[in-house]
Coordinates of C-alpha atoms in Angstrom, one line a residue:
X1 CA -22.3 11.8 7.7
X2 CA -19.3 10.4 9.6
X3 CA -16.3 8.6 8.2
X4 CA -16.9 4.8 7.8
X5 CA -15.0 1.6 7.1
X6 CA -17.2 -1.1 5.5
X7 CA -15.2 -4.3 5.8
X8 CA -17.1 -7.4 4.8
X9 CA -16.6 -10.7 2.9
X10 CA -16.8 -10.7 -0.9
X11 CA -20.3 -10.9 -2.4
X12 CA -21.9 -9.3 0.6
X13 CA -23.3 -6.2 -1.2
X14 CA -20.7 -3.6 -0.1
X15 CA -21.1 -1.6 -3.4
X16 CA -24.8 -1.1 -2.9
X17 CA -24.3 -0.5 0.8
X18 CA -22.2 2.6 0.1
X19 CA -23.8 3.8 -3.1
X20 CA -27.4 3.9 -1.9
X21 CA -26.8 6.5 0.9
X22 CA -24.4 8.5 -1.3
X23 CA -27.0 8.8 -4.0
X24 CA -29.6 9.8 -1.4
X25 CA -27.2 12.4 0.0
X26 CA -26.4 13.9 -3.4
X27 CA -30.2 14.0 -4.2
X28 CA -30.9 16.0 -1.1
X29 CA -28.0 18.3 -1.8
X30 CA -29.3 18.8 -5.3
X31 CA -32.8 19.7 -4.0
X32 CA -31.5 22.1 -1.3
X33 CA -28.8 23.9 -3.3
X34 CA -30.2 24.0 -6.8
X35 CA -27.4 24.1 -9.3
X36 CA -24.4 23.9 -6.9
X37 CA -21.8 21.3 -7.8
X38 CA -21.4 18.4 -5.4
X39 CA -19.3 15.3 -6.2
X40 CA -19.0 11.8 -4.7
X41 CA -15.6 10.5 -5.9
X42 CA -15.2 6.7 -6.0
X43 CA -11.6 5.5 -6.6
X44 CA -11.1 1.9 -7.9
X45 CA -7.9 0.1 -8.6
X46 CA -8.8 -1.0 -12.2
X47 CA -11.0 -0.2 -15.2
X48 CA -13.2 -3.3 -14.8
X49 CA -14.2 -2.3 -11.2
X50 CA -14.9 1.3 -12.3
X51 CA -17.3 0.0 -15.0
X52 CA -19.0 -2.3 -12.4
X53 CA -19.4 0.4 -9.8
X54 CA -20.8 3.0 -12.3
X55 CA -23.1 0.3 -13.7
X56 CA -24.6 -0.4 -10.2
X57 CA -25.0 3.4 -9.5
X58 CA -26.9 3.8 -12.8
X59 CA -29.1 0.9 -12.0
X60 CA -29.9 2.4 -8.6
X61 CA -30.8 5.6 -10.3
X62 CA -33.2 3.7 -12.6
X63 CA -30.9 3.8 -15.6
X64 CA -30.9 7.6 -15.7
X65 CA -28.6 8.8 -18.6
X66 CA -25.6 11.1 -18.2
X67 CA -27.6 14.0 -19.7
X68 CA -30.5 13.8 -17.3
X69 CA -31.1 17.3 -16.0
X70 CA -32.1 17.9 -12.5
X71 CA -31.0 14.5 -11.3
X72 CA -27.8 12.9 -9.9
X73 CA -25.6 11.8 -12.8
X74 CA -23.0 9.1 -13.0
X75 CA -19.6 9.5 -14.8
X76 CA -17.3 6.6 -15.4
X77 CA -14.2 8.6 -16.3
X78 CA -12.7 5.6 -18.0
X79 CA -15.2 6.1 -20.8
X80 CA -17.2 9.3 -20.0
X81 CA -16.2 13.0 -20.2
X82 CA -17.0 14.7 -16.9
X83 CA -19.4 17.7 -17.1
X84 CA -19.3 20.0 -14.1
X85 CA -22.9 20.7 -13.4
X86 CA -25.1 19.7 -10.4
X87 CA -24.6 16.5 -8.3
X88 CA -22.6 13.6 -9.7
X89 CA -20.9 10.3 -8.8
X90 CA -17.5 10.3 -10.4
X91 CA -15.8 6.9 -10.7
X92 CA -12.2 6.5 -11.8
X93 CA -8.8 5.1 -11.0
X94 CA -6.3 7.2 -9.0
X95 CA -4.0 7.7 -11.9
X96 CA -6.9 8.7 -14.2
X97 CA -8.0 11.2 -11.6
X98 CA -4.6 12.8 -11.6
X99 CA -4.5 13.0 -15.4
X100 CA -8.1 14.3 -15.7
X101 CA -8.7 16.6 -12.7
X102 CA -5.3 17.9 -11.5
X103 CA -3.7 21.0 -13.0
X104 CA -0.6 22.8 -12.1
X105 CA -0.2 26.5 -11.6
X106 CA 3.1 28.1 -10.5
X107 CA 4.3 24.6 -9.6
X108 CA 1.3 24.0 -7.3
X109 CA -1.3 21.3 -7.9
X110 CA -4.9 22.5 -8.2
X111 CA -8.1 20.5 -8.3
X112 CA -11.4 22.2 -9.3
X113 CA -13.8 19.6 -7.9
X114 CA -16.2 20.0 -5.0
X115 CA -15.8 16.5 -3.4
X116 CA -18.4 15.9 -0.7
X117 CA -17.7 12.1 -0.4
X118 CA -14.6 10.2 -1.2
X119 CA -14.7 6.4 -1.4
X120 CA -11.8 4.1 -1.6
X121 CA -13.1 0.8 -3.1
X122 CA -10.6 -2.1 -2.4
X123 CA -8.9 0.1 0.2
X124 CA -6.1 -2.4 0.9
X125 CA -4.9 -2.1 -2.7
X126 CA -5.3 1.6 -3.0
X127 CA -3.3 2.3 0.2
X128 CA -0.4 0.0 -0.7
X129 CA 2.0 -0.7 -3.6
X130 CA 2.0 1.4 -6.7
X131 CA -1.4 2.9 -5.9
X132 CA -0.4 4.3 -2.6
X133 CA 1.4 7.6 -3.6
X134 CA -1.3 8.9 -5.8
X135 CA -4.1 7.8 -3.5
X136 CA -2.5 9.5 -0.5
X137 CA -2.0 12.7 -2.6
X138 CA -5.8 12.7 -3.4
X139 CA -6.5 12.2 0.3
X140 CA -4.1 15.0 1.3
X141 CA -5.9 17.3 -1.2
X142 CA -9.3 16.5 0.2
X143 CA -8.2 17.0 3.8
X144 CA -6.5 20.3 2.8
X145 CA -9.8 21.4 1.4
X146 CA -11.5 20.4 4.6
X147 CA -9.1 22.5 6.6
X148 CA -9.8 25.5 4.3
X149 CA -13.5 25.0 4.8
X150 CA -13.0 25.1 8.6
X151 CA -11.0 28.2 8.4
X152 CA -13.5 29.9 6.1
X153 CA -16.2 29.0 8.6
X154 CA -14.1 30.6 11.4
X155 CA -13.6 33.8 9.4
X156 CA -17.3 34.0 8.4
X157 CA -18.5 33.5 12.0
X158 CA -16.1 35.9 13.7
X159 CA -15.7 38.5 11.0
X160 CA -11.9 38.1 11.1
X161 CA -9.7 38.5 8.1
X162 CA -7.2 35.8 7.3
X163 CA -4.4 38.1 8.5
X164 CA -6.2 38.5 11.8
X165 CA -6.6 34.7 12.1
X166 CA -2.8 34.3 11.6
X167 CA -2.3 36.4 14.7
X168 CA -4.3 34.1 16.9
X169 CA -2.1 31.9 19.2
X170 CA -1.0 28.6 17.6
X171 CA -2.9 26.5 20.1
X172 CA -6.3 28.0 18.9
X173 CA -5.4 27.9 15.2
X174 CA -4.5 24.2 15.5
X175 CA -7.9 23.6 17.1
X176 CA -9.5 25.6 14.3
X177 CA -7.9 23.4 11.6
X178 CA -9.2 20.3 13.4
X179 CA -12.7 21.3 14.3
X180 CA -13.4 24.8 13.2
X181 CA -14.7 27.5 15.6
X182 CA -16.3 24.9 18.0
X183 CA -12.8 23.5 18.4
X184 CA -11.3 26.9 19.2
X185 CA -14.0 27.6 21.8
X186 CA -13.5 24.2 23.4
X187 CA -9.8 24.9 23.7
X188 CA -10.4 28.1 25.6
X189 CA -10.4 30.8 23.0
X190 CA -12.2 33.9 24.2
X191 CA -12.4 36.0 21.0
X192 CA -15.9 34.9 20.1
X193 CA -18.5 37.5 21.0
X194 CA -21.4 35.0 20.8
X195 CA -22.7 32.8 23.5
X196 CA -20.9 29.5 23.5
X197 CA -21.4 27.6 20.2
X198 CA -24.9 28.9 19.8
X199 CA -25.4 30.6 16.4
X200 CA -22.2 29.2 14.9
X201 CA -22.6 28.6 11.2
X202 CA -21.3 25.1 10.5
X203 CA -19.4 23.6 7.6
X204 CA -19.7 20.4 5.7
X205 CA -16.4 18.5 5.4
X206 CA -15.8 15.7 3.0
X207 CA -17.0 12.3 4.1
X208 CA -14.5 9.4 3.8
X209 CA -15.6 5.8 3.1
X210 CA -13.2 2.9 3.0
X211 CA -14.4 -0.5 1.8
X212 CA -12.9 -3.9 1.1
X213 CA -13.1 -7.6 1.8
X214 CA -9.6 -7.7 3.3
X215 CA -8.2 -5.0 5.6
X216 CA -4.8 -6.3 6.8
X217 CA -3.8 -5.0 10.2
X218 CA -0.2 -6.2 10.6
X219 CA 3.2 -4.5 10.3
X220 CA 4.3 -0.9 9.8
X221 CA 2.3 -0.8 6.5
X222 CA -0.9 -1.9 8.2
X223 CA -3.9 -0.7 6.2
X224 CA -6.0 -0.4 9.4
X225 CA -3.4 1.9 11.0
X226 CA -3.2 4.0 7.9
X227 CA -7.0 4.5 7.9
X228 CA -6.9 5.4 11.6
X229 CA -4.2 8.0 10.9
X230 CA -6.2 9.5 8.0
X231 CA -9.5 9.5 9.9
X232 CA -9.0 9.1 13.7
X233 CA -12.7 9.1 14.5
X234 CA -13.7 6.6 11.8
X235 CA -16.5 4.1 12.5
X236 CA -16.1 0.4 11.6
X237 CA -18.8 -1.8 10.1
X238 CA -17.5 -5.4 10.0
X239 CA -19.2 -8.3 8.3
X240 CA -19.5 -11.6 10.3
X241 CA -17.6 -13.4 7.6
X242 CA -14.7 -11.0 7.3
X243 CA -11.4 -12.9 6.7
X244 CA -13.3 -16.1 7.7
X245 CA -14.3 -18.6 5.0
X246 CA -15.5 -21.0 7.7
X247 CA -18.4 -18.7 8.4
X248 CA -20.1 -19.7 5.2
X249 CA -18.9 -23.3 5.0
X250 CA -22.5 -24.5 4.7
X251 CA -22.7 -23.0 1.2
X252 CA -19.1 -23.2 0.1
X253 CA -17.5 -26.6 -0.4
X254 CA -13.7 -26.7 -0.7
X255 CA -11.4 -29.4 -1.9
X256 CA -7.6 -29.5 -1.5
X257 CA -5.5 -31.4 -4.0
X258 CA -1.7 -31.5 -4.0
X259 CA 0.1 -32.1 -7.4
X260 CA 3.7 -32.5 -8.4
X261 CA 3.8 -30.1 -11.4
X262 CA 1.7 -27.5 -13.2
X263 CA 1.2 -29.9 -16.1
X264 CA -0.5 -32.2 -13.6
X265 CA -2.6 -29.3 -12.4
X266 CA -3.7 -28.5 -16.0
X267 CA -4.7 -32.2 -16.5
X268 CA -6.7 -32.1 -13.3
X269 CA -8.5 -28.9 -14.4
X270 CA -9.3 -30.6 -17.7
X271 CA -10.9 -33.5 -15.8
X272 CA -12.9 -31.1 -13.7
X273 CA -14.5 -29.3 -16.7
X274 CA -14.4 -32.1 -19.3
X275 CA -17.5 -33.8 -20.6
X276 CA -18.3 -36.8 -22.6
X277 CA -19.0 -36.4 -26.3
X278 CA -18.5 -33.2 -28.3
X279 CA -20.2 -30.7 -26.2
X280 CA -21.0 -27.3 -27.7
X281 CA -18.5 -24.5 -27.2
X282 CA -15.1 -25.7 -28.1
X283 CA -12.9 -23.2 -29.8
X284 CA -13.0 -25.0 -33.1
X285 CA -16.8 -25.6 -33.1
X286 CA -18.7 -24.3 -36.1
X287 CA -21.1 -21.4 -35.5
X288 CA -22.9 -20.7 -38.8
X289 CA -19.7 -21.4 -40.7
X290 CA -17.4 -19.5 -38.3
X291 CA -15.2 -20.7 -35.5
X292 CA -15.3 -18.6 -32.2
X293 CA -12.0 -16.8 -33.0
X294 CA -13.2 -16.1 -36.6
X295 CA -16.5 -14.8 -35.2
X296 CA -14.7 -12.5 -32.7
X297 CA -12.4 -11.1 -35.5
X298 CA -15.3 -10.5 -37.9
X299 CA -17.3 -8.6 -35.2
X300 CA -14.2 -6.7 -34.2
X301 CA -13.6 -5.6 -37.9
X302 CA -17.2 -4.7 -38.5
X303 CA -18.2 -1.1 -38.3
X304 CA -20.5 -1.5 -35.4
X305 CA -20.7 0.5 -32.1
X306 CA -19.1 -1.2 -29.2
X307 CA -22.4 -2.0 -27.6
X308 CA -23.8 -3.4 -30.8
X309 CA -20.7 -5.6 -31.4
X310 CA -20.9 -6.8 -27.8
X311 CA -24.6 -7.6 -28.1
X312 CA -24.1 -9.6 -31.3
X313 CA -21.1 -11.4 -29.9
X314 CA -23.0 -12.3 -26.8
X315 CA -26.0 -13.4 -28.8
X316 CA -24.0 -15.8 -30.9
X317 CA -21.7 -17.1 -28.2
X318 CA -24.3 -17.5 -25.5
X319 CA -25.6 -20.5 -27.5
X320 CA -22.4 -22.3 -26.4
X321 CA -24.0 -22.5 -22.9
X322 CA -26.5 -25.2 -23.7
X323 CA -26.3 -28.7 -22.2
X324 CA -22.7 -29.8 -21.6
X325 CA -23.0 -32.8 -23.9
X326 CA -25.5 -33.4 -26.6
X327 CA -28.5 -35.4 -25.3
X328 CA -27.7 -34.8 -21.7
X329 CA -29.0 -32.4 -19.0
X330 CA -25.7 -32.3 -17.0
X331 CA -24.1 -28.9 -16.6
X332 CA -21.1 -27.6 -14.7
X333 CA -22.0 -23.9 -15.1
X334 CA -19.4 -21.1 -15.0
X335 CA -16.0 -22.0 -13.9
X336 CA -13.2 -19.5 -13.0
X337 CA -9.7 -20.9 -13.2
X338 CA -7.1 -18.8 -11.4
X339 CA -3.4 -19.0 -12.3
X340 CA -0.2 -17.7 -10.7
X341 CA 0.7 -15.3 -13.5
X342 CA 0.1 -14.5 -17.2
X343 CA 2.4 -17.2 -18.5
X344 CA 0.7 -19.9 -16.6
X345 CA -2.8 -18.6 -17.6
X346 CA -1.8 -18.8 -21.3
X347 CA -0.5 -22.3 -20.8
X348 CA -3.6 -23.3 -19.0
X349 CA -5.9 -21.9 -21.7
X350 CA -4.0 -23.7 -24.4
X351 CA -4.2 -27.0 -22.5
X352 CA -7.9 -26.6 -22.0
X353 CA -8.5 -25.8 -25.7
X354 CA -6.9 -29.2 -26.6
X355 CA -9.6 -31.0 -24.5
X356 CA -13.2 -31.5 -25.1
X357 CA -15.9 -29.4 -23.4
X358 CA -16.6 -25.7 -22.9
X359 CA -15.6 -22.4 -24.4
X360 CA -12.3 -21.1 -22.9
X361 CA -12.2 -17.4 -22.3
X362 CA -9.0 -15.5 -21.1
X363 CA -8.8 -12.6 -18.7
X364 CA -5.3 -11.2 -18.0
X365 CA -3.1 -8.3 -19.0
X366 CA -1.9 -9.9 -22.2
X367 CA -5.5 -9.8 -23.5
X368 CA -6.4 -6.3 -24.9
X369 CA -8.8 -4.5 -22.5
X370 CA -11.6 -4.4 -25.0
X371 CA -11.4 -8.2 -25.7
X372 CA -11.1 -8.8 -22.0
X373 CA -14.4 -7.0 -21.4
X374 CA -16.0 -8.9 -24.3
X375 CA -14.8 -12.2 -22.8
X376 CA -16.2 -11.2 -19.4
X377 CA -19.6 -10.3 -20.9
X378 CA -19.7 -13.7 -22.8
X379 CA -18.8 -15.5 -19.6
X380 CA -21.6 -13.8 -17.6
X381 CA -24.2 -14.8 -20.2
X382 CA -23.0 -18.3 -20.9
X383 CA -24.6 -21.3 -19.1
X384 CA -21.3 -23.3 -19.3
X385 CA -17.9 -21.7 -19.8
X386 CA -14.4 -21.5 -18.3
X387 CA -12.7 -18.1 -17.5
X388 CA -9.0 -18.6 -17.4
X389 CA -7.5 -15.7 -15.5
X390 CA -4.9 -14.3 -13.1
X391 CA -5.6 -12.2 -10.0
X392 CA -6.8 -9.4 -12.3
X393 CA -10.2 -11.1 -12.0
X394 CA -10.1 -11.7 -8.3
X395 CA -11.2 -8.3 -7.0
X396 CA -14.5 -6.5 -7.3
X397 CA -15.8 -8.3 -10.4
X398 CA -19.4 -9.4 -9.7
X399 CA -20.0 -12.4 -12.0
X400 CA -23.4 -14.0 -11.3
X401 CA -23.7 -17.7 -10.4
X402 CA -20.1 -18.9 -10.7
X403 CA -20.5 -22.6 -9.9
X404 CA -16.9 -23.4 -9.2
X405 CA -13.5 -21.6 -8.6
X406 CA -10.4 -23.7 -9.4
X407 CA -7.1 -22.4 -8.1
X408 CA -4.9 -24.0 -10.8
X409 CA -1.9 -22.2 -9.2
X410 CA -2.5 -21.5 -5.6
X411 CA -2.7 -17.9 -4.4
X412 CA 0.6 -16.3 -3.3
X413 CA -1.0 -14.9 -0.1
X414 CA -4.0 -15.4 2.2
X415 CA -5.4 -12.1 1.0
X416 CA -5.4 -13.2 -2.7
X417 CA -6.9 -16.6 -1.5
X418 CA -9.8 -14.8 0.1
X419 CA -10.5 -12.7 -3.0
X420 CA -10.3 -15.7 -5.3
X421 CA -12.7 -17.9 -3.5
X422 CA -15.0 -14.9 -3.2
X423 CA -15.9 -15.2 -6.9
X424 CA -18.3 -18.0 -6.0
X425 CA -20.9 -18.6 -3.2
X426 CA -21.9 -14.9 -3.5
X427 CA -25.0 -13.2 -2.1
X428 CA -26.0 -16.3 -0.1
X429 CA -25.7 -18.8 -3.0
X430 CA -23.8 -22.1 -3.0
X431 CA -20.4 -22.6 -4.6
X432 CA -17.4 -24.9 -4.9
X433 CA -13.7 -24.3 -4.7
X434 CA -11.0 -26.7 -5.9
X435 CA -7.6 -25.7 -4.5
X436 CA -4.8 -27.3 -6.5
X437 CA -1.3 -26.7 -5.1
X438 CA 2.3 -27.8 -5.4
X439 CA 4.8 -28.2 -2.6
X440 CA 5.9 -24.6 -3.1
X441 CA 2.6 -23.4 -1.6
X442 CA 2.5 -26.0 1.2
X443 CA 3.3 -23.6 4.1
X444 CA 0.5 -21.2 3.1
X445 CA -2.0 -24.0 2.4
X446 CA -1.3 -25.5 5.9
X447 CA -1.8 -22.1 7.5
X448 CA -5.1 -21.4 5.7
X449 CA -6.5 -24.9 6.2
X450 CA -5.6 -24.9 9.9
X451 CA -7.5 -21.6 10.3
X452 CA -10.5 -23.0 8.5
X453 CA -10.5 -26.2 10.5
X454 CA -10.4 -24.2 13.8
X455 CA -13.2 -21.9 12.4
X456 CA -11.2 -18.7 12.9
X457 CA -10.2 -15.9 10.5
X458 CA -7.3 -16.6 8.1
X459 CA -5.9 -13.2 8.8
X460 CA -3.2 -14.8 11.0
X461 CA -1.8 -16.0 7.7
X462 CA -1.5 -12.4 6.5
X463 CA 1.4 -11.8 8.8
X464 CA 3.5 -14.9 8.4
X465 CA 7.2 -14.7 9.2
X466 CA 9.2 -12.5 6.9
X467 CA 11.2 -15.5 5.6
X468 CA 7.9 -17.2 4.6
X469 CA 6.6 -14.1 2.7
X470 CA 10.0 -13.7 1.0
X471 CA 9.9 -17.3 -0.1
X472 CA 6.4 -16.9 -1.6
X473 CA 7.4 -13.7 -3.4
X474 CA 10.6 -15.2 -4.7
X475 CA 8.7 -18.2 -6.1
X476 CA 6.2 -15.9 -7.7
X477 CA 8.9 -13.9 -9.5
X478 CA 10.5 -17.0 -10.9
X479 CA 7.2 -17.9 -12.6
X480 CA 6.8 -14.6 -14.5

């Protein structure tokens, strides 16, 4: 297949949209080539997204295990050891790919992996910042392999040796690196004894897929320009709601509240999630003689497999998701509370634990990864709970039926804003967003609300004046 960019709003089903055809392609390759190795490599920016993508792939395969012979297999390299045999979907982060699959011989990097499809999930993250160098090196390697395939095809079709090929004029060699023998013939090469392109054995290059809910197209570091440079003939599939929250305003209610301080923001969040009476699920509530923290510690210390420990933890804590208050049928559901940074997230969680109401679960880098995943699992299963987090939870995580997103500390950019609000109103469902902001975020808030009011994409706020972006970044650094 051709190279494709899938750019659509969060919760629109992009993961299934690219995984389903990939699994079909690998299945057909497996049938036609027997035991030949073929890999679809999916790069994700974090471990959580890797687990989610691999989980969806396994579900699409009907829960087939890693050891299933004669079928496409799925490897999440964050927890599975890759076995080179047959067709497989390999999911990992760029840095983990480098550690696992790249070896060095005589100072040159080597990768022994037959990649037929390369997917960049959350493309705008992978092609910017700290991810960019490693991601580009992986792309360079794949494109180098493509060039070698094209040259091998030229040698096979013409009977030339590599030394003979090197004597071909540069104009034709350049055409060969771009399009193989058909490219050489189109540029006027007359060394082919066949008749036109008839009878030319083709080659199968790596297919490149880029996906994301935000594809910024401004400045010299434009992600869109980078994609065009990597794959000049790439096709675009754009969702109607890309960068435009007003496109689903019928199912997404937004409120905007300005406060004078973060303390006031925490109080407001407490009011949003608080309930009358002593509702089940406070951190100090008794669960069979154990508080929630004591229960977590006991399960963590127990000699149980991870899946067993998670299952028991979920089974015990899911009871916290009953009616919000004893004797009532009211329910606020699952609430995701975003904060500017880790310090503010910890302050926010502490403030919520001092109030009545729901279980408070944290998701940020100060929480160990295993506990983070436990908290996420508990949150997914609970009927009523609050997930206090940073932007670590804003991308890729598919949490079902989030009733409300609260921006306790407003996003530092329009891109982050879009990903945050995308945690609710997913897959056609309804949701609510409460945007709490201080004067520091007023410029960005005005830009975003103006775009929403005028029913146009908020991408214009991606490229605010440099002084505006510097101001936002400076303020963010002060809060760490």
